[in-house]
């Protein structure tokens, strides 16, 4: 019997390593004919160790692989896992793939626990989903249930209709708690399709993070077995080809690990191998889904940040100054104080509701012309029709519609978002010898999206071009903003300057100052300039000509009947 142990040290190929080590430890009590086989598995274990750790550490783990190590508090035997009676034999066959972080650290921990509680009710021997072994003409299919049985049980025990039950079952299959035995697409149908429960060892609550080397071993092992039910799908074959190219120098180790797993699988019962193969396939269908399927292992960054907590200052508010102030978690008294302040703000509003309503109404009326729900656009929507006139019209800078030019007068942001409007505005600024303001503002804006390796070079370029003492295109900033930027540039010439509970750009002060100057001075003068008025009048003339052409046909051809 293979003894599976869960190692606390993360390994790129720990699945095959655990099988190889366990086979090595068990082969010491076999006959002399099996000693050559144990040597082969020991070589595979040593090959795995060569990928991640020194040979001496691996030798120590190999010597102690017969029992659970006392130095590893998180080590546990796979035989201790709570598995359903129909799958009890699988507990001894699943070695550790990876050592994952604590389940409580996952933002989906509560969701997993709710699903697992429901799975526990489904696997109840008396009142659960009926799990049975189906006999066919030549073979037996062990430990399965149909989609109809699953939906019927959920409608009976969960007080839901068939559509709701089907939706819940589909979500549970997407997370890998149950799976179809003959399909890579993890979904549930209300028919006689066969499904199987996943062993608790492979549940997502264990926070698995398998790597590409583990996936390469799994795919290569299936290729070596030459069985029809283990044949690779098209996307798996393509993935294996990419992995072979990626791990070309390590492929000898991967081959030995896959060979060691194959030899260990041959010692198992035939029905046991079928269940284990399907459960391992379902595990990889969750973590390496087929094209077109949703990857449920991806975490929402917002949920991760909320689950880890957000540090704040000792005063209970975000501080933008005082870098020496220590950040601590807020106490109960501070939270109560903040609640009282928020209640006072609710009682005493900063702005009147009438003013807010008036501003909202004015905004809605202003943009109603540009909302296709209220005003039919000139060109049809290319997303719901086959016409591309809308995109073609946007590409042509000469034929700018009148409604688009009017939108430039809404705000500076609307003007800069339009490529044609931005081009017209930069021409106006160049005439007034202030075009460097817009170029500086755009350079700082683009700085935030540059790759890390280009940031330092671009920061130096912006400083030398716009803010140095002998800059060729100096921008007009106040002395205070210049001093702040100069200090940040000398201390940390990178993309971001970290302050207490806030992240600010090292050019933030002059960046905001220049934008304020353009908004209050240059932008208002541009709207009053002849340049904008002429462009607006030309758009009006083009619109009127288009209206006439829709009525009168301009042609030099005479009607032959009029002669």
Short mmCIF file of C-alpha atoms in Angstrom, two decimals, residues 6-492:
data_model
loop_
_atom_site.label_atom_id
_atom_site.label_comp_id
_atom_site.label_asym_id
_atom_site.label_seq_id
_atom_site.Cartn_x
_atom_site.Cartn_y
_atom_site.Cartn_z
CA UNK A 6 1.94 15.91 2.28
CA UNK A 7 5.19 17.86 2.26
CA UNK A 8 5.34 21.48 3.57
CA UNK A 9 8.00 22.49 1.08
CA UNK A 10 6.62 23.68 -2.25
CA UNK A 11 7.95 21.68 -5.19
CA UNK A 12 7.54 22.05 -8.88
CA UNK A 13 6.92 18.29 -9.32
CA UNK A 14 5.88 17.11 -5.90
CA UNK A 15 3.12 14.78 -7.18
CA UNK A 16 5.53 12.47 -8.92
CA UNK A 17 8.12 12.95 -6.18
CA UNK A 18 5.73 11.70 -3.50
CA UNK A 19 4.85 8.66 -5.58
CA UNK A 20 8.51 7.93 -6.30
CA UNK A 21 9.58 8.32 -2.67
CA UNK A 22 6.66 6.26 -1.40
CA UNK A 23 7.43 3.53 -3.92
CA UNK A 24 11.09 3.59 -2.87
CA UNK A 25 10.24 3.26 0.81
CA UNK A 26 7.78 0.42 0.23
CA UNK A 27 10.11 -1.47 -2.10
CA UNK A 28 12.62 -2.08 0.69
CA UNK A 29 10.43 -4.94 1.98
CA UNK A 30 9.75 -6.59 -1.40
CA UNK A 31 11.60 -9.43 -3.07
CA UNK A 32 14.88 -9.15 -4.89
CA UNK A 33 13.09 -9.07 -8.24
CA UNK A 34 11.46 -5.71 -7.39
CA UNK A 35 14.70 -4.04 -6.27
CA UNK A 36 15.51 -2.87 -9.81
CA UNK A 37 12.13 -1.20 -9.99
CA UNK A 38 12.69 0.60 -6.67
CA UNK A 39 16.04 1.85 -7.95
CA UNK A 40 14.30 3.36 -10.94
CA UNK A 41 11.81 5.21 -8.76
CA UNK A 42 14.62 6.39 -6.50
CA UNK A 43 16.36 7.85 -9.54
CA UNK A 44 13.15 9.67 -10.43
CA UNK A 45 12.93 11.08 -6.91
CA UNK A 46 16.52 12.25 -7.09
CA UNK A 47 15.81 13.82 -10.46
CA UNK A 48 12.93 15.74 -8.97
CA UNK A 49 15.17 16.93 -6.19
CA UNK A 50 17.65 18.22 -8.73
CA UNK A 51 15.03 20.68 -9.94
CA UNK A 52 14.29 22.32 -6.61
CA UNK A 53 16.69 21.42 -3.82
CA UNK A 54 20.08 19.96 -3.15
CA UNK A 55 20.80 16.26 -3.21
CA UNK A 56 21.53 16.16 0.49
CA UNK A 57 18.08 17.52 1.43
CA UNK A 58 16.40 15.04 -0.87
CA UNK A 59 18.35 12.14 0.61
CA UNK A 60 17.20 13.13 4.08
CA UNK A 61 13.56 13.26 2.94
CA UNK A 62 13.90 9.91 1.17
CA UNK A 63 15.19 8.25 4.34
CA UNK A 64 12.27 9.62 6.35
CA UNK A 65 9.54 9.05 3.75
CA UNK A 66 8.25 5.90 5.45
CA UNK A 67 6.49 7.88 8.18
CA UNK A 68 5.17 11.36 8.80
CA UNK A 69 8.01 13.71 9.75
CA UNK A 70 7.85 15.38 13.16
CA UNK A 71 9.69 18.45 11.93
CA UNK A 72 6.84 19.32 9.55
CA UNK A 73 3.78 20.35 11.57
CA UNK A 74 1.56 20.65 8.47
CA UNK A 75 2.33 17.11 7.26
CA UNK A 76 -0.63 14.76 7.24
CA UNK A 77 -1.40 11.44 5.67
CA UNK A 78 -3.75 11.34 2.73
CA UNK A 79 -5.39 8.31 4.32
CA UNK A 80 -6.80 10.56 7.05
CA UNK A 81 -8.88 12.54 4.55
CA UNK A 82 -12.64 12.31 4.88
CA UNK A 83 -13.72 10.59 1.67
CA UNK A 84 -17.07 9.01 0.85
CA UNK A 85 -17.39 5.24 1.44
CA UNK A 86 -17.63 4.58 -2.29
CA UNK A 87 -14.26 6.30 -2.83
CA UNK A 88 -12.52 5.18 0.34
CA UNK A 89 -9.68 3.52 -1.54
CA UNK A 90 -8.69 6.81 -3.20
CA UNK A 91 -7.37 8.24 0.07
CA UNK A 92 -4.25 6.12 -0.13
CA UNK A 93 -3.51 6.84 -3.77
CA UNK A 94 -3.34 10.63 -3.98
CA UNK A 95 0.09 11.97 -3.00
CA UNK A 96 0.71 15.64 -2.38
CA UNK A 97 0.88 17.85 -5.43
CA UNK A 98 1.91 21.05 -3.70
CA UNK A 99 1.87 22.58 -0.27
CA UNK A 100 -0.64 25.40 -0.40
CA UNK A 101 -1.13 28.39 1.86
CA UNK A 102 -3.64 28.36 4.69
CA UNK A 103 -7.22 27.92 3.41
CA UNK A 104 -8.40 30.81 5.58
CA UNK A 105 -6.26 33.18 3.48
CA UNK A 106 -8.40 32.57 0.40
CA UNK A 107 -11.12 35.19 -0.24
CA UNK A 108 -13.41 32.35 -1.39
CA UNK A 109 -12.95 30.36 1.83
CA UNK A 110 -16.54 30.84 3.03
CA UNK A 111 -17.90 29.93 -0.40
CA UNK A 112 -15.83 26.75 -0.44
CA UNK A 113 -17.10 25.77 3.00
CA UNK A 114 -20.72 26.19 1.94
CA UNK A 115 -20.14 24.02 -1.12
CA UNK A 116 -18.31 21.39 0.93
CA UNK A 117 -21.14 21.27 3.47
CA UNK A 118 -23.56 20.62 0.61
CA UNK A 119 -21.24 17.96 -0.84
CA UNK A 120 -21.16 16.28 2.58
CA UNK A 121 -24.95 16.03 2.55
CA UNK A 122 -24.89 14.66 -0.99
CA UNK A 123 -22.43 11.92 0.02
CA UNK A 124 -24.50 10.75 2.96
CA UNK A 125 -25.03 6.98 2.72
CA UNK A 126 -28.69 7.08 3.72
CA UNK A 127 -30.09 10.37 2.39
CA UNK A 128 -27.48 11.41 -0.18
CA UNK A 129 -27.25 11.18 -3.94
CA UNK A 130 -27.39 7.50 -4.99
CA UNK A 131 -23.85 6.50 -6.03
CA UNK A 132 -23.53 3.13 -7.73
CA UNK A 133 -21.41 1.01 -10.05
CA UNK A 134 -22.82 0.55 -13.53
CA UNK A 135 -22.09 -2.65 -15.43
CA UNK A 136 -21.75 -2.46 -19.18
CA UNK A 137 -21.15 -5.20 -21.72
CA UNK A 138 -17.40 -5.48 -21.13
CA UNK A 139 -16.50 -3.23 -18.21
CA UNK A 140 -17.72 -1.68 -14.96
CA UNK A 141 -18.00 2.04 -14.24
CA UNK A 142 -17.52 2.54 -10.48
CA UNK A 143 -18.77 5.29 -8.14
CA UNK A 144 -20.99 7.31 -10.45
CA UNK A 145 -24.36 9.07 -10.42
CA UNK A 146 -26.43 10.69 -13.15
CA UNK A 147 -27.25 14.34 -13.63
CA UNK A 148 -30.95 13.55 -13.19
CA UNK A 149 -30.27 11.97 -9.79
CA UNK A 150 -28.28 15.05 -8.71
CA UNK A 151 -30.91 17.60 -9.79
CA UNK A 152 -33.72 15.53 -8.25
CA UNK A 153 -31.88 15.34 -4.92
CA UNK A 154 -31.22 19.10 -4.91
CA UNK A 155 -34.86 19.93 -5.68
CA UNK A 156 -35.98 17.64 -2.89
CA UNK A 157 -33.52 18.74 -0.20
CA UNK A 158 -32.79 22.40 -1.05
CA UNK A 159 -36.26 23.80 -1.83
CA UNK A 160 -35.27 25.08 -5.30
CA UNK A 161 -36.70 24.62 -8.78
CA UNK A 162 -34.97 22.73 -11.56
CA UNK A 163 -33.28 25.79 -13.10
CA UNK A 164 -31.87 26.95 -9.77
CA UNK A 165 -30.67 23.44 -8.95
CA UNK A 166 -29.01 23.16 -12.36
CA UNK A 167 -27.27 26.51 -11.83
CA UNK A 168 -25.93 25.52 -8.38
CA UNK A 169 -24.76 22.16 -9.73
CA UNK A 170 -23.00 23.90 -12.61
CA UNK A 171 -21.14 26.19 -10.18
CA UNK A 172 -20.07 23.23 -8.03
CA UNK A 173 -18.79 21.44 -11.11
CA UNK A 174 -16.91 24.56 -12.25
CA UNK A 175 -15.07 24.60 -8.92
CA UNK A 176 -14.24 20.89 -9.23
CA UNK A 177 -16.39 19.35 -6.50
CA UNK A 178 -18.06 17.04 -9.03
CA UNK A 179 -17.28 16.34 -12.65
CA UNK A 180 -18.43 14.40 -15.74
CA UNK A 181 -16.43 11.26 -16.27
CA UNK A 182 -16.13 11.60 -20.07
CA UNK A 183 -15.90 15.35 -20.72
CA UNK A 184 -13.32 18.07 -20.07
CA UNK A 185 -16.04 20.72 -19.84
CA UNK A 186 -17.00 20.98 -16.17
CA UNK A 187 -20.76 21.45 -16.37
CA UNK A 188 -23.88 19.55 -15.32
CA UNK A 189 -26.81 18.48 -17.49
CA UNK A 190 -30.17 17.24 -16.30
CA UNK A 191 -29.93 13.94 -18.14
CA UNK A 192 -28.38 10.49 -17.79
CA UNK A 193 -24.79 11.71 -18.14
CA UNK A 194 -22.50 10.08 -15.58
CA UNK A 195 -20.78 12.20 -12.93
CA UNK A 196 -18.44 11.49 -10.05
CA UNK A 197 -17.56 13.26 -6.79
CA UNK A 198 -14.05 14.68 -6.42
CA UNK A 199 -11.93 13.41 -3.55
CA UNK A 200 -11.52 15.98 -0.72
CA UNK A 201 -7.79 15.93 -1.34
CA UNK A 202 -8.29 17.85 -4.61
CA UNK A 203 -10.89 20.32 -3.35
CA UNK A 204 -10.13 23.99 -4.12
CA UNK A 205 -10.27 24.85 -0.42
CA UNK A 206 -6.81 23.29 -0.14
CA UNK A 207 -5.52 26.25 -2.19
CA UNK A 208 -3.60 24.28 -4.78
CA UNK A 209 -1.17 26.19 -6.97
CA UNK A 210 0.16 23.58 -9.42
CA UNK A 211 2.95 24.58 -11.74
CA UNK A 212 3.66 23.80 -15.37
CA UNK A 213 6.16 21.07 -14.52
CA UNK A 214 3.44 19.14 -12.67
CA UNK A 215 1.15 19.51 -15.67
CA UNK A 216 3.93 18.33 -17.99
CA UNK A 217 4.42 15.17 -15.90
CA UNK A 218 0.67 14.50 -15.95
CA UNK A 219 0.33 14.91 -19.73
CA UNK A 220 3.46 12.89 -20.47
CA UNK A 221 2.28 10.09 -18.18
CA UNK A 222 -0.99 9.85 -20.11
CA UNK A 223 0.92 9.77 -23.39
CA UNK A 224 3.10 6.90 -22.18
CA UNK A 225 0.16 4.69 -21.20
CA UNK A 226 -1.25 4.33 -24.76
CA UNK A 227 -4.88 3.92 -23.69
CA UNK A 228 -7.91 5.19 -25.55
CA UNK A 229 -9.56 6.68 -22.45
CA UNK A 230 -6.33 8.55 -21.61
CA UNK A 231 -5.73 9.95 -25.09
CA UNK A 232 -4.91 13.66 -25.07
CA UNK A 233 -7.38 16.19 -26.40
CA UNK A 234 -6.26 18.61 -29.09
CA UNK A 235 -5.66 21.50 -26.69
CA UNK A 236 -3.76 19.19 -24.31
CA UNK A 237 -1.51 17.99 -27.13
CA UNK A 238 -0.74 21.60 -28.07
CA UNK A 239 -0.04 22.43 -24.43
CA UNK A 240 2.29 19.44 -24.15
CA UNK A 241 4.22 20.54 -27.24
CA UNK A 242 4.75 24.00 -25.73
CA UNK A 243 5.84 22.47 -22.42
CA UNK A 244 8.32 20.19 -24.18
CA UNK A 245 9.86 23.23 -25.82
CA UNK A 246 9.84 25.19 -22.57
CA UNK A 247 11.36 22.41 -20.41
CA UNK A 248 13.64 20.89 -23.03
CA UNK A 249 16.59 20.82 -20.61
CA UNK A 250 14.52 19.24 -17.83
CA UNK A 251 12.57 16.78 -19.92
CA UNK A 252 14.70 13.83 -18.84
CA UNK A 253 13.64 14.42 -15.25
CA UNK A 254 9.98 14.79 -16.28
CA UNK A 255 10.17 11.54 -18.24
CA UNK A 256 11.57 9.63 -15.25
CA UNK A 257 8.88 11.03 -12.96
CA UNK A 258 6.11 10.05 -15.37
CA UNK A 259 7.62 6.57 -15.71
CA UNK A 260 7.73 6.18 -11.92
CA UNK A 261 4.06 7.13 -11.66
CA UNK A 262 3.12 4.65 -14.37
CA UNK A 263 4.84 1.82 -12.49
CA UNK A 264 3.06 2.78 -9.30
CA UNK A 265 -0.30 2.89 -11.11
CA UNK A 266 0.16 -0.61 -12.53
CA UNK A 267 0.15 -2.04 -9.01
CA UNK A 268 -3.34 -0.72 -8.31
CA UNK A 269 -6.66 -2.36 -9.00
CA UNK A 270 -8.25 -1.70 -12.39
CA UNK A 271 -11.35 0.03 -11.00
CA UNK A 272 -9.18 2.04 -8.65
CA UNK A 273 -7.07 3.28 -11.55
CA UNK A 274 -10.18 4.43 -13.42
CA UNK A 275 -11.38 6.51 -10.50
CA UNK A 276 -7.94 7.97 -9.82
CA UNK A 277 -7.38 8.88 -13.47
CA UNK A 278 -10.74 10.64 -13.72
CA UNK A 279 -10.19 12.57 -10.48
CA UNK A 280 -6.73 13.69 -11.55
CA UNK A 281 -8.10 14.71 -14.95
CA UNK A 282 -10.85 16.75 -13.27
CA UNK A 283 -8.26 18.43 -11.04
CA UNK A 284 -6.33 19.61 -14.08
CA UNK A 285 -9.54 20.60 -15.88
CA UNK A 286 -10.09 23.08 -13.04
CA UNK A 287 -6.54 24.46 -12.96
CA UNK A 288 -5.82 24.16 -16.71
CA UNK A 289 -9.30 24.49 -18.25
CA UNK A 290 -9.99 23.81 -21.88
CA UNK A 291 -10.37 26.83 -24.20
CA UNK A 292 -13.72 28.53 -23.74
CA UNK A 293 -14.19 27.47 -20.12
CA UNK A 294 -13.99 29.79 -17.13
CA UNK A 295 -10.94 29.51 -14.88
CA UNK A 296 -12.42 29.52 -11.37
CA UNK A 297 -8.98 29.48 -9.73
CA UNK A 298 -8.32 33.12 -10.67
CA UNK A 299 -8.80 35.41 -7.68
CA UNK A 300 -10.38 38.84 -7.75
CA UNK A 301 -7.75 41.35 -6.61
CA UNK A 302 -10.43 43.37 -4.80
CA UNK A 303 -11.49 40.35 -2.75
CA UNK A 304 -7.88 39.54 -1.93
CA UNK A 305 -7.24 43.07 -0.67
CA UNK A 306 -10.40 43.03 1.42
CA UNK A 307 -9.59 39.64 2.94
CA UNK A 308 -6.06 40.72 3.87
CA UNK A 309 -7.25 43.94 5.50
CA UNK A 310 -6.26 47.51 4.72
CA UNK A 311 -3.70 49.17 7.03
CA UNK A 312 -4.45 52.65 8.21
CA UNK A 313 -2.83 55.17 10.50
CA UNK A 314 -3.24 55.22 14.26
CA UNK A 315 -5.60 58.20 14.01
CA UNK A 316 -8.07 56.18 11.96
CA UNK A 317 -7.68 58.24 8.77
CA UNK A 318 -5.48 58.02 5.72
CA UNK A 319 -2.40 60.16 6.13
CA UNK A 320 -0.68 61.79 3.14
CA UNK A 321 2.27 63.09 5.15
CA UNK A 322 4.45 62.01 8.03
CA UNK A 323 6.34 58.97 6.67
CA UNK A 324 7.66 58.13 10.14
CA UNK A 325 4.14 57.53 11.50
CA UNK A 326 3.68 53.85 12.22
CA UNK A 327 0.75 52.10 10.58
CA UNK A 328 -1.30 49.96 12.95
CA UNK A 329 -4.71 48.37 12.87
CA UNK A 330 -7.49 50.52 14.22
CA UNK A 331 -8.83 49.75 17.67
CA UNK A 332 -12.47 49.49 18.70
CA UNK A 333 -12.48 53.00 20.19
CA UNK A 334 -11.13 54.47 16.97
CA UNK A 335 -13.77 52.68 14.94
CA UNK A 336 -16.50 53.97 17.24
CA UNK A 337 -15.11 57.47 16.91
CA UNK A 338 -15.14 57.18 13.13
CA UNK A 339 -18.75 55.93 13.21
CA UNK A 340 -19.79 58.98 15.23
CA UNK A 341 -18.08 61.27 12.72
CA UNK A 342 -19.85 59.58 9.84
CA UNK A 343 -23.20 59.95 11.60
CA UNK A 344 -22.54 63.66 12.05
CA UNK A 345 -21.79 63.96 8.34
CA UNK A 346 -25.10 62.31 7.52
CA UNK A 347 -26.97 64.74 9.74
CA UNK A 348 -25.17 67.76 8.35
CA UNK A 349 -24.70 67.52 4.62
CA UNK A 350 -21.96 69.49 2.92
CA UNK A 351 -24.04 70.16 -0.19
CA UNK A 352 -27.78 70.54 -0.60
CA UNK A 353 -29.83 67.82 -2.24
CA UNK A 354 -31.41 70.39 -4.52
CA UNK A 355 -27.98 71.37 -5.86
CA UNK A 356 -27.06 67.74 -6.45
CA UNK A 357 -30.34 67.09 -8.27
CA UNK A 358 -29.89 70.21 -10.39
CA UNK A 359 -26.35 69.21 -11.37
CA UNK A 360 -27.50 65.69 -12.25
CA UNK A 361 -30.35 66.99 -14.39
CA UNK A 362 -28.07 69.40 -16.22
CA UNK A 363 -25.53 66.65 -16.86
CA UNK A 364 -28.24 64.33 -18.20
CA UNK A 365 -29.64 67.01 -20.49
CA UNK A 366 -26.19 67.89 -21.75
CA UNK A 367 -25.27 64.31 -22.68
CA UNK A 368 -28.75 63.23 -23.85
CA UNK A 369 -27.78 64.03 -27.44
CA UNK A 370 -24.89 61.57 -27.23
CA UNK A 371 -26.86 58.75 -25.60
CA UNK A 372 -28.11 56.31 -28.28
CA UNK A 373 -31.02 55.33 -26.01
CA UNK A 374 -32.44 58.86 -26.32
CA UNK A 375 -31.03 60.12 -29.63
CA UNK A 376 -30.60 57.96 -32.71
CA UNK A 377 -26.96 58.28 -33.87
CA UNK A 378 -26.06 59.21 -37.41
CA UNK A 379 -24.30 55.90 -38.00
CA UNK A 380 -25.72 52.57 -36.84
CA UNK A 381 -24.20 50.69 -33.94
CA UNK A 382 -21.53 48.34 -35.37
CA UNK A 383 -21.94 45.91 -32.44
CA UNK A 384 -25.56 45.07 -33.31
CA UNK A 385 -25.49 45.57 -37.10
CA UNK A 386 -23.19 44.61 -39.96
CA UNK A 387 -22.44 48.22 -40.86
CA UNK A 388 -18.99 49.67 -40.09
CA UNK A 389 -19.90 53.26 -40.96
CA UNK A 390 -19.55 54.39 -37.36
CA UNK A 391 -15.92 53.28 -37.10
CA UNK A 392 -15.08 54.56 -40.56
CA UNK A 393 -16.51 57.95 -39.61
CA UNK A 394 -14.42 58.05 -36.45
CA UNK A 395 -11.24 57.33 -38.42
CA UNK A 396 -11.73 60.20 -40.88
CA UNK A 397 -10.34 63.40 -39.28
CA UNK A 398 -11.66 65.59 -42.10
CA UNK A 399 -15.31 64.65 -41.69
CA UNK A 400 -15.81 65.35 -38.01
CA UNK A 401 -19.55 65.59 -37.25
CA UNK A 402 -20.98 68.71 -35.67
CA UNK A 403 -22.20 66.95 -32.52
CA UNK A 404 -18.69 65.69 -31.93
CA UNK A 405 -17.16 69.18 -32.19
CA UNK A 406 -19.79 70.56 -29.81
CA UNK A 407 -18.74 67.99 -27.25
CA UNK A 408 -15.27 69.53 -27.05
CA UNK A 409 -16.83 72.52 -25.26
CA UNK A 410 -18.11 70.36 -22.38
CA UNK A 411 -14.77 70.01 -20.61
CA UNK A 412 -11.04 69.78 -21.19
CA UNK A 413 -11.21 66.05 -20.60
CA UNK A 414 -13.71 65.61 -23.44
CA UNK A 415 -11.45 67.63 -25.72
CA UNK A 416 -8.33 65.58 -24.95
CA UNK A 417 -10.16 62.25 -25.26
CA UNK A 418 -10.98 63.01 -28.89
CA UNK A 419 -7.88 62.49 -31.13
CA UNK A 420 -8.99 65.24 -33.51
CA UNK A 421 -9.76 67.59 -30.63
CA UNK A 422 -6.39 66.91 -29.06
CA UNK A 423 -4.67 67.67 -32.38
CA UNK A 424 -6.55 70.97 -32.74
CA UNK A 425 -5.78 71.95 -29.15
CA UNK A 426 -2.05 71.28 -29.50
CA UNK A 427 -1.98 73.46 -32.63
CA UNK A 428 -3.61 76.26 -30.67
CA UNK A 429 -1.12 75.88 -27.81
CA UNK A 430 1.82 75.94 -30.22
CA UNK A 431 0.57 79.25 -31.61
CA UNK A 432 0.59 80.65 -28.08
CA UNK A 433 4.00 79.07 -27.31
CA UNK A 434 2.58 76.87 -24.53
CA UNK A 435 2.44 73.49 -26.24
CA UNK A 436 4.99 72.08 -23.77
CA UNK A 437 2.32 72.12 -21.06
CA UNK A 438 0.18 69.54 -22.83
CA UNK A 439 3.19 67.45 -23.86
CA UNK A 440 4.45 67.42 -20.28
CA UNK A 441 1.02 66.40 -18.99
CA UNK A 442 0.79 63.56 -21.52
CA UNK A 443 4.34 62.39 -20.74
CA UNK A 444 3.55 62.10 -17.03
CA UNK A 445 0.27 60.34 -17.82
CA UNK A 446 2.01 57.79 -20.06
CA UNK A 447 4.72 57.29 -17.42
CA UNK A 448 2.27 55.38 -15.24
CA UNK A 449 1.76 52.67 -17.85
CA UNK A 450 5.39 52.08 -18.86
CA UNK A 451 7.22 48.81 -18.10
CA UNK A 452 9.35 48.92 -14.98
CA UNK A 453 12.65 48.73 -16.85
CA UNK A 454 11.84 51.92 -18.82
CA UNK A 455 10.59 54.03 -15.92
CA UNK A 456 13.90 55.40 -14.64
CA UNK A 457 15.02 56.44 -18.11
CA UNK A 458 11.69 58.13 -18.85
CA UNK A 459 11.68 59.96 -15.49
CA UNK A 460 15.12 61.38 -16.27
CA UNK A 461 13.96 62.38 -19.76
CA UNK A 462 10.92 64.24 -18.38
CA UNK A 463 13.09 66.07 -15.86
CA UNK A 464 15.72 67.08 -18.41
CA UNK A 465 13.13 68.07 -21.02
CA UNK A 466 10.64 70.05 -18.93
CA UNK A 467 11.85 70.80 -15.39
CA UNK A 468 15.63 71.10 -15.30
CA UNK A 469 17.31 74.50 -15.02
CA UNK A 470 18.39 74.40 -18.67
CA UNK A 471 15.41 72.45 -20.03
CA UNK A 472 14.65 73.11 -23.72
CA UNK A 473 10.86 73.14 -23.05
CA UNK A 474 10.37 74.39 -19.47
CA UNK A 475 6.86 74.22 -18.05
CA UNK A 476 5.31 76.96 -15.96
CA UNK A 477 5.03 75.58 -12.40
CA UNK A 478 5.15 77.30 -9.04
CA UNK A 479 8.25 77.14 -6.85
CA UNK A 480 6.63 74.91 -4.21
CA UNK A 481 5.68 72.23 -6.72
CA UNK A 482 9.13 72.45 -8.27
CA UNK A 483 10.86 71.91 -4.92
CA UNK A 484 8.69 68.90 -4.08
CA UNK A 485 9.36 67.32 -7.44
CA UNK A 486 13.09 68.01 -7.25
CA UNK A 487 13.29 66.35 -3.84
CA UNK A 488 11.37 63.27 -5.01
CA UNK A 489 13.49 63.05 -8.15
CA UNK A 490 16.74 62.97 -6.16
CA UNK A 491 15.55 60.59 -3.45
CA UNK A 492 13.69 58.08 -5.61
#
